Short mmCIF file of C-alpha atoms and ligand atoms in Angstrom, two decimals:
data_model
loop_
_atom_site.label_atom_id
_atom_site.label_comp_id
_atom_site.label_asym_id
_atom_site.label_seq_id
_atom_site.Cartn_x
_atom_site.Cartn_y
_atom_site.Cartn_z
CA UNK A 15 95.70 118.15 84.05
CA UNK A 16 99.41 118.47 84.71
CA UNK A 17 101.00 117.71 81.41
CA UNK A 18 104.30 117.14 83.03
CA UNK A 19 103.31 113.72 84.44
CA UNK A 20 102.89 110.29 82.80
CA UNK A 21 99.81 109.76 80.42
CA UNK A 22 99.24 106.26 79.07
CA UNK A 23 97.03 104.74 76.67
CA UNK A 24 95.55 101.09 76.66
CA UNK A 25 97.55 98.44 74.87
CA UNK A 26 95.29 96.93 72.16
CA UNK A 27 96.51 94.92 69.11
CA UNK A 28 100.05 96.07 69.62
CA UNK A 29 99.18 99.75 69.83
CA UNK A 30 98.54 102.56 72.35
CA UNK A 31 94.94 103.39 72.44
CA UNK A 32 93.16 106.36 73.99
CA UNK A 33 89.35 106.43 74.65
CA UNK A 34 88.83 110.26 75.17
CA UNK A 35 88.50 110.30 78.89
CA UNK A 36 91.50 109.80 81.28
CA UNK A 37 91.56 108.76 84.96
CA UNK A 38 94.14 109.64 87.54
CA UNK A 39 96.41 107.13 89.36
CA UNK A 40 97.40 108.26 92.75
CA UNK A 41 100.17 107.44 95.00
CA UNK A 42 98.43 105.97 98.19
CA UNK A 43 101.35 107.24 100.42
CA UNK A 44 101.32 110.96 99.44
CA UNK A 45 97.93 111.45 97.41
CA UNK A 46 100.11 112.83 94.54
CA UNK A 47 98.88 112.05 91.10
CA UNK A 48 101.48 109.97 89.45
CA UNK A 49 99.86 109.65 86.01
CA UNK A 50 96.67 109.63 83.83
CA UNK A 51 95.55 106.51 81.97
CA UNK A 52 92.95 105.96 79.23
CA UNK A 53 89.43 105.17 80.74
CA UNK A 54 88.34 102.43 78.27
CA UNK A 55 84.87 101.37 77.76
CA UNK A 56 82.71 98.95 75.82
CA UNK A 57 84.22 99.91 72.43
CA UNK A 58 87.78 99.34 73.56
CA UNK A 59 86.59 96.03 75.40
CA UNK A 60 85.25 94.98 71.88
CA UNK A 61 88.47 95.91 70.14
CA UNK A 62 90.48 94.03 72.46
CA UNK A 63 88.48 90.80 71.93
CA UNK A 64 88.53 91.26 68.19
CA UNK A 65 92.35 91.61 68.36
CA UNK A 66 92.78 88.56 70.67
CA UNK A 67 90.43 86.43 68.47
CA UNK A 68 92.61 87.26 65.35
CA UNK A 69 95.89 86.64 67.17
CA UNK A 70 94.59 83.31 68.47
CA UNK A 71 94.20 81.91 65.04
CA UNK A 72 97.99 82.37 64.55
CA UNK A 73 99.51 82.18 68.06
CA UNK A 74 97.64 78.84 68.71
CA UNK A 75 99.13 77.24 65.80
CA UNK A 76 102.80 78.01 66.79
CA UNK A 77 104.82 75.17 68.17
CA UNK A 78 105.26 74.99 71.99
CA UNK A 79 108.99 75.86 71.36
CA UNK A 80 108.08 79.06 69.50
CA UNK A 81 105.73 80.08 72.31
CA UNK A 82 108.27 79.15 74.93
CA UNK A 83 110.93 81.39 73.11
CA UNK A 84 108.60 84.39 73.19
CA UNK A 85 107.93 83.88 76.88
CA UNK A 86 111.70 83.65 77.52
CA UNK A 87 112.14 86.90 75.71
CA UNK A 88 109.35 88.40 77.78
CA UNK A 89 111.17 87.11 80.91
CA UNK A 90 114.43 88.76 79.75
CA UNK A 91 112.74 92.06 78.99
CA UNK A 92 111.18 92.25 82.52
CA UNK A 93 114.54 91.19 84.16
CA UNK A 94 116.09 94.12 82.44
CA UNK A 95 113.35 96.58 83.58
CA UNK A 96 112.93 95.10 87.13
CA UNK A 97 113.87 98.28 88.98
CA UNK A 98 111.50 100.46 86.83
CA UNK A 99 108.87 98.04 87.35
CA UNK A 100 109.38 97.68 91.11
CA UNK A 101 109.36 101.50 91.33
CA UNK A 102 106.14 101.69 89.59
CA UNK A 103 104.43 99.14 91.94
CA UNK A 104 105.65 101.13 94.97
CA UNK A 105 104.48 104.31 93.42
CA UNK A 106 100.98 103.18 92.58
CA UNK A 107 100.31 100.46 95.14
CA UNK A 108 102.44 101.69 98.04
CA UNK A 109 104.45 98.38 99.10
CA UNK A 110 108.06 98.74 100.22
CA UNK A 111 110.41 98.88 97.41
CA UNK A 112 112.09 95.78 98.62
CA UNK A 113 108.81 93.86 98.53
CA UNK A 114 107.98 95.39 95.12
CA UNK A 115 111.48 94.04 93.76
CA UNK A 116 110.44 90.67 95.21
CA UNK A 117 107.06 90.79 93.54
CA UNK A 118 108.69 91.27 90.08
CA UNK A 119 111.03 88.31 90.63
CA UNK A 120 107.78 86.25 91.89
CA UNK A 121 105.92 87.56 88.70
CA UNK A 122 108.77 86.71 86.33
CA UNK A 123 109.15 83.23 87.98
CA UNK A 124 105.79 82.32 86.37
CA UNK A 125 106.93 83.34 82.90
CA UNK A 126 110.01 81.40 83.33
CA UNK A 127 108.11 78.30 84.80
CA UNK A 128 105.54 78.34 81.96
CA UNK A 129 107.86 78.85 79.26
CA UNK A 130 109.18 75.41 80.23
CA UNK A 131 105.71 73.88 80.97
CA UNK A 132 104.68 74.78 77.40
CA UNK A 133 106.81 72.02 76.19
CA UNK A 134 105.24 69.41 78.39
CA UNK A 135 101.58 69.55 77.36
CA UNK A 136 101.53 65.88 76.96
CA UNK A 137 98.53 63.88 75.29
CA UNK A 138 97.98 60.15 75.58
CA UNK A 139 96.91 56.98 73.84
CA UNK A 140 94.50 54.69 75.61
CA UNK A 141 94.20 50.91 74.83
CA UNK A 142 90.78 50.57 72.92
CA UNK A 143 88.41 47.89 73.92
CA UNK A 144 87.96 47.28 70.10
CA UNK A 145 90.77 46.01 67.98
CA UNK A 146 89.51 48.09 65.09
CA UNK A 147 89.72 51.46 67.17
CA UNK A 148 92.37 53.70 68.29
CA UNK A 149 91.97 56.19 71.11
CA UNK A 150 94.10 59.49 71.19
CA UNK A 151 93.89 62.26 73.72
CA UNK A 152 95.01 65.62 72.75
CA UNK A 153 95.11 68.93 74.67
CA UNK A 154 94.34 72.06 72.83
CA UNK A 155 94.09 75.74 73.90
CA UNK A 156 90.80 77.00 74.96
CA UNK A 157 90.97 80.20 73.01
CA UNK A 158 90.66 83.90 74.11
CA UNK A 159 91.07 84.39 77.90
CA UNK A 160 89.74 87.32 79.89
CA UNK A 161 91.91 88.10 83.03
CA UNK A 162 90.48 90.52 85.69
CA UNK A 163 93.24 91.33 88.24
CA UNK A 164 93.62 93.12 91.52
CA UNK A 165 95.76 95.93 92.95
CA UNK A 166 97.55 94.12 95.74
CA UNK A 167 100.02 92.29 93.41
CA UNK A 168 99.74 94.40 90.29
CA UNK A 169 102.51 92.33 88.39
CA UNK A 170 102.34 88.79 89.72
CA UNK A 171 98.51 88.53 89.42
CA UNK A 172 98.87 89.27 85.80
CA UNK A 173 101.82 86.99 84.85
CA UNK A 174 100.36 84.02 87.03
CA UNK A 175 97.48 84.05 84.56
CA UNK A 176 98.94 85.19 81.32
CA UNK A 177 102.15 83.13 81.32
CA UNK A 178 100.29 79.76 81.40
CA UNK A 179 97.56 81.14 78.89
CA UNK A 180 100.15 82.08 76.27
CA UNK A 181 102.12 78.80 76.98
CA UNK A 182 98.96 76.81 76.27
CA UNK A 183 98.34 78.75 72.99
CA UNK A 184 95.68 81.15 74.28
CA UNK A 185 95.58 84.87 73.80
CA UNK A 186 94.41 87.39 76.50
CA UNK A 187 92.44 90.42 77.29
CA UNK A 188 93.40 91.97 80.69
CA UNK A 189 91.53 94.38 82.86
CA UNK A 190 93.82 95.52 85.77
CA UNK A 191 92.51 97.28 88.80
CA UNK A 192 92.07 100.98 88.35
CA UNK A 193 94.37 101.69 91.26
CA UNK A 194 97.37 99.95 89.62
CA UNK A 195 97.08 100.14 85.76
CA UNK A 196 100.59 101.58 85.06
CA UNK A 197 102.31 98.36 86.25
CA UNK A 198 100.09 96.35 83.89
CA UNK A 199 100.98 98.73 80.97
CA UNK A 200 104.56 98.41 81.76
CA UNK A 201 104.43 94.55 81.60
CA UNK A 202 102.69 94.85 78.24
CA UNK A 203 105.34 97.18 77.00
CA UNK A 204 108.00 94.61 78.04
CA UNK A 205 106.06 92.04 76.03
CA UNK A 206 105.95 94.28 73.16
CA UNK A 207 109.65 94.85 73.20
CA UNK A 208 110.11 91.14 73.60
CA UNK A 209 108.43 90.72 70.21
CA UNK A 210 105.15 88.99 71.43
CA UNK A 211 102.92 89.55 68.34
CA UNK A 212 100.18 92.02 68.30
CA UNK A 213 96.83 90.94 69.70
CA UNK A 214 98.33 88.23 71.86
CA UNK A 215 98.21 90.44 74.97
CA UNK A 216 95.89 93.19 75.22
CA UNK A 217 95.37 95.63 78.30
CA UNK A 218 92.09 97.57 78.85
CA UNK A 219 92.36 100.10 81.50
CA UNK A 220 89.12 101.45 82.90
CA UNK A 221 87.36 103.02 85.89
CA UNK A 222 84.13 101.00 84.77
CA UNK A 223 85.07 97.49 85.48
CA UNK A 224 81.66 96.10 84.99
CA UNK A 225 81.12 97.85 81.49
CA UNK A 226 84.47 96.23 80.26
CA UNK A 227 84.10 92.85 81.74
CA UNK A 228 80.33 92.54 80.75
CA UNK A 229 81.30 92.87 77.15
CA UNK A 230 83.87 90.04 77.55
CA UNK A 231 81.27 87.79 79.69
CA UNK A 232 78.78 88.13 76.89
CA UNK A 233 81.26 87.60 73.94
CA UNK A 234 81.21 83.81 73.00
CA UNK A 235 84.60 84.18 71.55
CA UNK A 236 85.94 84.51 75.07
CA UNK A 237 86.16 81.01 76.39
CA UNK A 238 87.67 81.60 79.89
CA UNK A 239 87.56 84.05 82.67
CA UNK A 240 90.29 84.15 85.25
CA UNK A 241 90.02 86.47 88.25
CA UNK A 242 91.75 87.32 91.43
CA UNK A 243 89.97 89.59 93.81
CA UNK A 244 87.05 89.62 96.28
CA UNK A 245 84.71 86.56 96.71
CA UNK A 246 81.94 89.09 96.17
CA UNK A 247 82.96 90.04 92.71
CA UNK A 248 84.06 86.48 91.94
CA UNK A 249 80.56 85.16 92.53
CA UNK A 250 79.14 87.91 90.22
CA UNK A 251 81.55 86.96 87.39
CA UNK A 252 80.96 83.28 87.80
CA UNK A 253 77.25 83.88 87.42
CA UNK A 254 77.62 85.95 84.34
CA UNK A 255 80.07 83.35 82.94
CA UNK A 256 77.33 80.83 83.05
CA UNK A 257 75.37 82.42 80.21
CA UNK A 258 78.04 81.34 77.54
CA UNK A 259 79.33 78.37 79.82
CA UNK A 260 82.75 79.94 79.97
CA UNK A 261 85.48 78.19 81.94
CA UNK A 262 86.27 80.08 85.21
CA UNK A 263 89.21 80.25 87.48
CA UNK A 264 88.87 82.26 90.67
CA UNK A 265 91.42 83.30 93.23
CA UNK A 266 89.17 84.83 95.95
CA UNK A 267 89.29 85.95 99.59
CA UNK A 268 90.94 84.16 102.37
CA UNK A 269 90.69 84.10 106.15
CA UNK A 270 93.93 82.39 107.05
CA UNK A 271 94.20 80.70 110.49
CA UNK A 272 97.61 80.60 111.92
CA UNK A 273 97.81 77.96 114.55
CA UNK A 274 100.68 77.86 117.03
CA UNK A 275 100.65 74.29 118.69
CA UNK A 276 101.70 73.87 122.34
CA UNK A 277 105.19 72.32 121.21
CA UNK A 278 105.91 75.06 118.74
CA UNK A 279 109.19 76.94 118.76
CA UNK A 280 107.86 80.40 119.94
CA UNK A 281 110.57 82.41 118.16
CA UNK A 282 110.07 80.60 114.91
CA UNK A 283 106.30 81.15 115.26
CA UNK A 284 106.75 84.79 115.89
CA UNK A 285 109.08 85.20 112.93
CA UNK A 286 106.52 83.35 110.66
CA UNK A 287 103.57 85.33 111.86
CA UNK A 288 105.45 88.62 111.24
CA UNK A 289 106.23 87.56 107.64
CA UNK A 290 102.72 86.21 106.96
CA UNK A 291 100.76 89.03 108.69
CA UNK A 292 102.52 92.08 107.65
CA UNK A 293 103.72 91.40 104.12
CA UNK A 294 102.16 94.03 101.85
CA UNK A 295 100.74 95.73 104.87
CA UNK A 296 98.57 92.70 105.44
CA UNK A 297 97.02 93.06 101.98
CA UNK A 298 97.42 89.65 100.64
CA UNK A 299 94.71 86.86 100.43
CA UNK A 300 97.03 84.41 102.23
CA UNK A 301 98.02 86.75 105.21
CA UNK A 302 97.52 85.36 108.65
CA UNK A 303 93.96 86.64 109.46
CA UNK A 304 93.36 84.77 112.68
CA UNK A 305 96.13 83.67 115.13
CA UNK A 306 95.34 80.70 117.35
CA UNK A 307 98.00 79.94 120.00
CA UNK A 308 97.83 77.23 122.62
CA UNK A 309 96.69 78.57 126.06
CA UNK A 310 99.85 77.14 127.65
CA UNK A 311 102.11 79.32 125.68
CA UNK A 312 100.09 82.41 125.14
CA UNK A 313 102.00 84.67 127.50
CA UNK A 314 105.51 84.15 126.09
CA UNK A 315 104.13 84.26 122.56
CA UNK A 316 102.35 87.61 123.11
CA UNK A 317 105.60 89.10 124.87
CA UNK A 318 107.82 88.10 121.91
CA UNK A 319 105.13 89.14 119.29
CA UNK A 320 104.81 92.70 120.98
CA UNK A 321 108.56 93.18 120.81
CA UNK A 322 108.67 92.19 117.08
CA UNK A 323 105.62 94.51 116.50
CA UNK A 324 107.46 97.38 117.89
CA UNK A 325 110.38 96.77 115.55
CA UNK A 326 108.15 97.54 112.47
CA UNK A 327 108.35 100.95 110.75
CA UNK A 328 105.29 102.30 108.97
CA UNK A 329 105.92 104.80 106.05
CA UNK A 330 106.57 105.57 102.41
CA UNK A 331 107.60 102.36 100.51
CA UNK A 332 110.59 104.33 99.08
CA UNK A 333 112.17 104.76 102.38
CA UNK A 334 114.67 102.04 103.20
CA UNK A 335 113.51 101.88 106.81
CA UNK A 336 109.74 101.14 105.88
CA UNK A 337 108.32 97.79 106.78
CA UNK A 338 104.66 98.66 106.30
CA UNK A 339 103.52 100.91 103.62
CA UNK A 340 100.02 102.61 103.12
CA UNK A 341 96.81 100.73 102.41
CA UNK A 342 95.41 101.01 99.07
CA UNK A 343 92.65 103.62 99.67
CA UNK A 344 90.34 105.34 102.26
CA UNK A 345 87.72 102.45 102.12
CA UNK A 346 90.56 99.90 103.21
CA UNK A 347 91.40 102.20 106.19
CA UNK A 348 87.76 102.60 107.20
CA UNK A 349 87.30 98.67 107.02
CA UNK A 350 90.31 98.01 108.97
CA UNK A 351 89.50 100.60 111.76
CA UNK A 352 85.98 99.17 111.89
CA UNK A 353 87.25 95.72 112.68
CA UNK A 354 89.69 97.12 115.35
CA UNK A 355 86.77 99.07 117.01
CA UNK A 356 84.41 96.03 116.88
CA UNK A 357 87.14 93.73 118.51
CA UNK A 358 87.76 96.19 121.26
CA UNK A 359 83.95 96.74 121.81
CA UNK A 360 83.79 93.02 122.28
CA UNK A 361 86.61 92.63 124.73
CA UNK A 362 89.95 92.54 122.85
CA UNK A 363 92.96 94.33 124.26
CA UNK A 364 94.75 96.44 121.47
CA UNK A 365 98.57 96.39 121.62
CA UNK A 366 99.63 99.10 119.09
CA UNK A 367 102.81 99.29 117.19
CA UNK A 368 104.58 102.30 115.95
CA UNK A 369 102.56 105.06 114.07
CA UNK A 370 103.63 106.49 110.82
CA UNK A 371 105.30 109.94 110.98
CA UNK A 372 102.34 112.48 110.88
CA UNK A 373 101.96 112.89 107.25
CA UNK A 374 99.52 112.25 104.25
CA UNK A 375 98.89 108.78 103.13
CA UNK A 376 96.56 105.79 103.87
CA UNK A 377 98.69 104.88 106.80
CA UNK A 378 97.59 102.82 109.80
CA UNK A 379 99.81 101.49 112.59
CA UNK A 380 100.14 97.66 113.08
CA UNK A 381 98.16 96.30 115.97
CA UNK A 382 97.83 93.07 118.00
CA UNK A 383 94.26 92.17 119.18
CA UNK A 384 94.86 90.08 122.34
CA UNK A 385 91.81 88.16 123.75
CA UNK A 386 90.09 87.86 120.27
CA UNK A 387 87.03 85.74 120.19
CA UNK A 388 85.42 84.01 116.98
CA UNK A 389 82.46 86.47 117.08
CA UNK A 390 84.62 89.35 116.16
CA UNK A 391 84.52 90.76 112.62
CA UNK A 392 88.39 90.33 112.39
CA UNK A 393 87.93 86.60 112.89
CA UNK A 394 85.06 86.26 110.38
CA UNK A 395 85.91 88.56 107.53
CA UNK A 396 89.20 89.22 105.53
CA UNK A 397 90.90 92.09 107.11
CA UNK A 398 93.39 93.16 104.43
CA UNK A 399 95.40 95.32 106.83
CA UNK A 400 98.11 94.99 109.63
CA UNK A 401 95.72 93.71 112.30
CA UNK A 402 96.80 90.40 114.17
CA UNK A 403 93.92 89.11 116.29
CA UNK A 404 95.17 86.46 118.85
CA UNK A 405 92.88 83.91 120.29
CA UNK A 406 93.78 80.86 122.57
CA UNK A 407 92.78 77.21 122.20
CA UNK A 408 93.00 74.17 124.48
CA UNK A 409 93.58 71.27 122.31
CA UNK A 410 94.37 70.54 118.61
CA UNK A 411 90.91 69.23 117.72
CA UNK A 412 89.46 72.56 118.95
CA UNK A 413 91.99 74.46 116.89
CA UNK A 414 91.13 72.57 113.64
CA UNK A 415 87.35 72.85 114.30
CA UNK A 416 87.58 76.69 114.82
CA UNK A 417 89.91 77.11 111.82
CA UNK A 418 87.72 75.22 109.66
CA UNK A 419 84.51 77.23 110.82
CA UNK A 420 84.41 79.63 107.84
CA UNK A 421 83.18 79.72 104.30
CA UNK A 422 86.85 80.39 103.25
CA UNK A 423 89.53 77.85 102.53
CA UNK A 424 92.55 79.47 100.73
CA UNK A 425 95.57 79.22 103.10
CA UNK A 426 96.30 77.97 106.63
CA UNK A 427 99.40 77.62 108.83
CA UNK A 428 100.47 75.49 111.72
CA UNK A 429 103.73 75.81 113.58
CA UNK A 430 104.69 72.56 115.43
CA UNK A 431 107.82 70.51 116.12
CA UNK A 432 105.83 67.34 116.09
CA UNK A 433 105.46 65.33 112.89
CA UNK A 434 102.23 63.79 114.14
CA UNK A 435 100.76 67.29 114.70
CA UNK A 436 102.01 68.43 111.31
CA UNK A 437 100.16 65.63 109.63
CA UNK A 438 97.06 65.95 111.79
CA UNK A 439 96.61 69.64 111.04
CA UNK A 440 97.68 69.51 107.37
CA UNK A 441 95.28 66.61 106.58
CA UNK A 442 92.45 68.05 108.58
CA UNK A 443 92.52 71.74 107.74
CA UNK A 444 90.10 72.46 104.90
CA UNK A 445 92.39 74.73 102.91
CA UNK A 446 93.94 74.59 99.41
CA UNK A 447 97.24 75.55 100.85
CA UNK A 448 98.86 74.52 104.29
CA UNK A 449 102.04 76.08 105.40
CA UNK A 450 103.80 73.65 108.07
CA UNK A 451 106.42 75.93 109.80
CA UNK A 452 106.26 77.73 106.43
CA UNK A 453 104.60 81.39 106.46
CA UNK A 454 105.40 81.97 102.81
CA UNK A 455 104.46 78.99 100.68
CA UNK A 456 103.48 80.66 97.45
CA UNK A 457 105.86 79.68 94.56
CA UNK A 458 105.63 79.10 90.83
CA UNK A 459 106.31 75.27 91.13
CA UNK A 460 103.30 74.75 93.56
CA UNK A 461 99.50 74.77 92.97
CA UNK A 462 98.12 77.92 94.46
CA UNK A 463 94.37 77.95 95.13
CA UNK A 464 91.51 77.73 97.48
CA UNK A 465 88.75 75.43 98.52
CA UNK A 466 85.17 76.31 99.37
CA UNK A 467 84.40 80.09 98.71
CA UNK A 468 88.05 80.99 98.26
CA UNK A 469 88.06 79.93 94.65
CA UNK A 470 88.09 77.47 91.81
CA UNK A 471 91.18 76.15 90.00
CA UNK A 472 94.89 76.39 90.68
CA UNK A 473 97.67 78.90 89.54
CA UNK A 474 101.34 77.87 89.12
CA UNK A 475 102.83 74.33 88.98
CA UNK A 476 101.81 72.02 86.07
CA UNK A 477 98.30 72.20 87.23
CA UNK A 478 98.11 75.92 86.29
CA UNK A 479 98.35 74.81 82.59
CA UNK A 480 95.14 72.82 82.86
CA UNK A 481 93.19 75.85 83.36
CA UNK A 482 93.87 76.97 79.77
CA UNK A 483 93.46 73.66 78.00
CA UNK A 484 90.72 71.54 76.46
CA UNK A 485 91.04 67.77 76.57
CA UNK A 486 90.05 66.38 73.17
CA UNK A 487 89.30 62.82 72.61
CA UNK A 488 89.91 61.44 69.25
CA UNK A 489 88.45 58.06 68.40
CA UNK A 490 89.79 56.49 65.11
CA UNK A 491 87.86 53.53 63.56
CA UNK A 492 90.46 51.60 61.49
N1 NAI B 519 92.09 87.35 96.85
C1 NAI B 519 92.91 88.33 96.61
O1 NAI B 519 94.13 88.32 96.37
C2 NAI B 519 92.28 89.64 96.71
C3 NAI B 519 91.12 89.91 97.60
N2 NAI B 519 90.68 91.18 97.76
C4 NAI B 519 89.46 91.26 98.61
O2 NAI B 519 88.51 92.04 98.14
C5 NAI B 519 88.31 93.35 98.93
C6 NAI B 519 88.02 94.56 98.05
O3 NAI B 519 89.15 94.76 97.26
P1 NAI B 519 89.05 95.24 95.76
O4 NAI B 519 90.26 95.65 95.29
O5 NAI B 519 87.93 96.19 95.77
O6 NAI B 519 88.64 93.88 95.07
P2 NAI B 519 87.58 93.77 93.89
O7 NAI B 519 87.18 92.26 93.87
O8 NAI B 519 86.54 94.69 94.01
O9 NAI B 519 88.58 93.96 92.57
C7 NAI B 519 89.44 93.10 92.03
C8 NAI B 519 89.24 93.31 90.52
O10 NAI B 519 87.96 93.23 90.02
C9 NAI B 519 87.52 94.36 89.33
N3 NAI B 519 86.21 94.44 89.62
C10 NAI B 519 85.46 94.97 90.56
N4 NAI B 519 84.03 94.89 90.55
C11 NAI B 519 83.88 94.26 89.24
C12 NAI B 519 82.67 93.99 88.58
N5 NAI B 519 81.50 94.19 89.12
N6 NAI B 519 82.79 93.40 87.45
C13 NAI B 519 84.14 92.97 86.79
N7 NAI B 519 85.23 93.36 87.46
C14 NAI B 519 85.15 94.02 88.79
C15 NAI B 519 88.31 95.33 89.89
O11 NAI B 519 88.37 96.53 89.14
C16 NAI B 519 89.59 94.73 90.06
O12 NAI B 519 90.29 94.76 88.81
C17 NAI B 519 89.58 93.39 99.71
O13 NAI B 519 89.49 94.01 100.89
C18 NAI B 519 89.95 92.06 99.92
O14 NAI B 519 89.37 91.55 101.04
C19 NAI B 519 91.10 92.09 96.98
C20 NAI B 519 92.21 91.97 96.11
C21 NAI B 519 92.90 90.82 95.95
O1 LIG B 520 96.49 87.40 95.85
C1 LIG B 520 97.32 87.41 96.71
O2 LIG B 520 97.31 88.01 97.74
C2 LIG B 520 98.69 86.58 96.32
O3 LIG B 520 98.18 85.56 95.64
C3 LIG B 520 99.40 86.18 97.57
S1 LIG B 520 100.86 85.52 97.13
O4 LIG B 520 100.75 84.77 95.83
O5 LIG B 520 101.89 86.54 96.70
O6 LIG B 520 101.18 84.74 98.17
#
């Protein structure tokens, strides 16, 4: 092993912990090893819950104002290390540096938002039907929370869970994706610097996700599982959580329809689909996955879309000209290529954008698939890549029917200038998030989450606090 590069232990009970083995973290744009990280197992998983449980007894008894102050200090520490954090995201995940900087700001906005929400965890009194009784309702933290997070937003998917958990008075054990553990450890370092007490935040890095998460799922001291990732894994976690009736929040896969109504501003629609489709190389759960354009405006839309596609640059995220970085791994490349081949075999026409310079890396050029039909894999399965299938529709009812014809229900988009169409679509689309002329709706102030098999619960907004709180009814007989 090259001793010159980064070597990091886990962060448990305020200390750096090694487990004997290490696993490598590689740059998806160059295949270079950027660091080695401790490969935790069941012992470290247990240690983390022990630490979080001990810390919960004190952290949960702090006032909301004390917890808010700690979160504000964490926010400040992250703000001061934004560039370092952003560069780590680009190194281990590949996204363009400008997007990585944006992710740190987005991640930090949850810490700022929930530092404020901590002070607004209101209870209530309810008029009793008996004159000799008084009814109180209090909200209390659920306890130790286990967070299992993905590689596509290695910072934001952690703070979107940890910030409300800490604000509510919970403590956390985190298992980041093995592809992007270094960002998670840097966030923990910022929390340590900010003075968040030992045991409140714990990070267990591992190449054996199931071994670590099974310890947490079986431990009755862990009261909640919060997960972002594939629907397949989300279902497995939900099933295992049932054994100890843990609370569960799931942000799972999407299959976002992007509908362009007959009256839409075509240039605005093209700009919107470029932002939604190609952000993070298409590796977001809310990316436009299926583009439905009214048949009467298909040609001008495709022409404008093709021009915009050709302006994209594929390359290393550290190069200022890069719009699309690498995908996360070989399996992602194979999955995306498979969907493209399937579409072409079923009659789609591929309009390919610029290739990456010939060099290493999990690069794939962006592509529009014109003439897409709903039987194609790219129209039925989450792509997680820079592929834009375009299909036409004749009327709004058809567009809604086809958009809803999926087990997924995370995000949907509609571009129109008509108020009537805006309300028709937004009220009839079966999705937790509907962007009306807005391709980038995600923000800390708003509830983010899916319907159907795209998940359970909401992250962000005041709703994000409820996921980490128990509602206690206190009845007093006078
Ligand atoms: N909704 C979203 O934001 C995301 C959706 N995905 C979808 O999932 C597909 C596969 O991507 P992956 O990164 O492989 O997602 P994944 O669901 O396999 O991984 C997400 C997290 O779950 C962990 N994990 C995996 N298997 C586990 C198990 N059996 N028990 C406990 N934890 C486990 C991983 O280590 C990672 O931390 C993507 O192509 C995409 O379609 C992936 C990442 C984020
Ligand atoms: O998991 C994801 O892909 C993110 O939640 C998407 S967003 O929050 O950055 O829009």
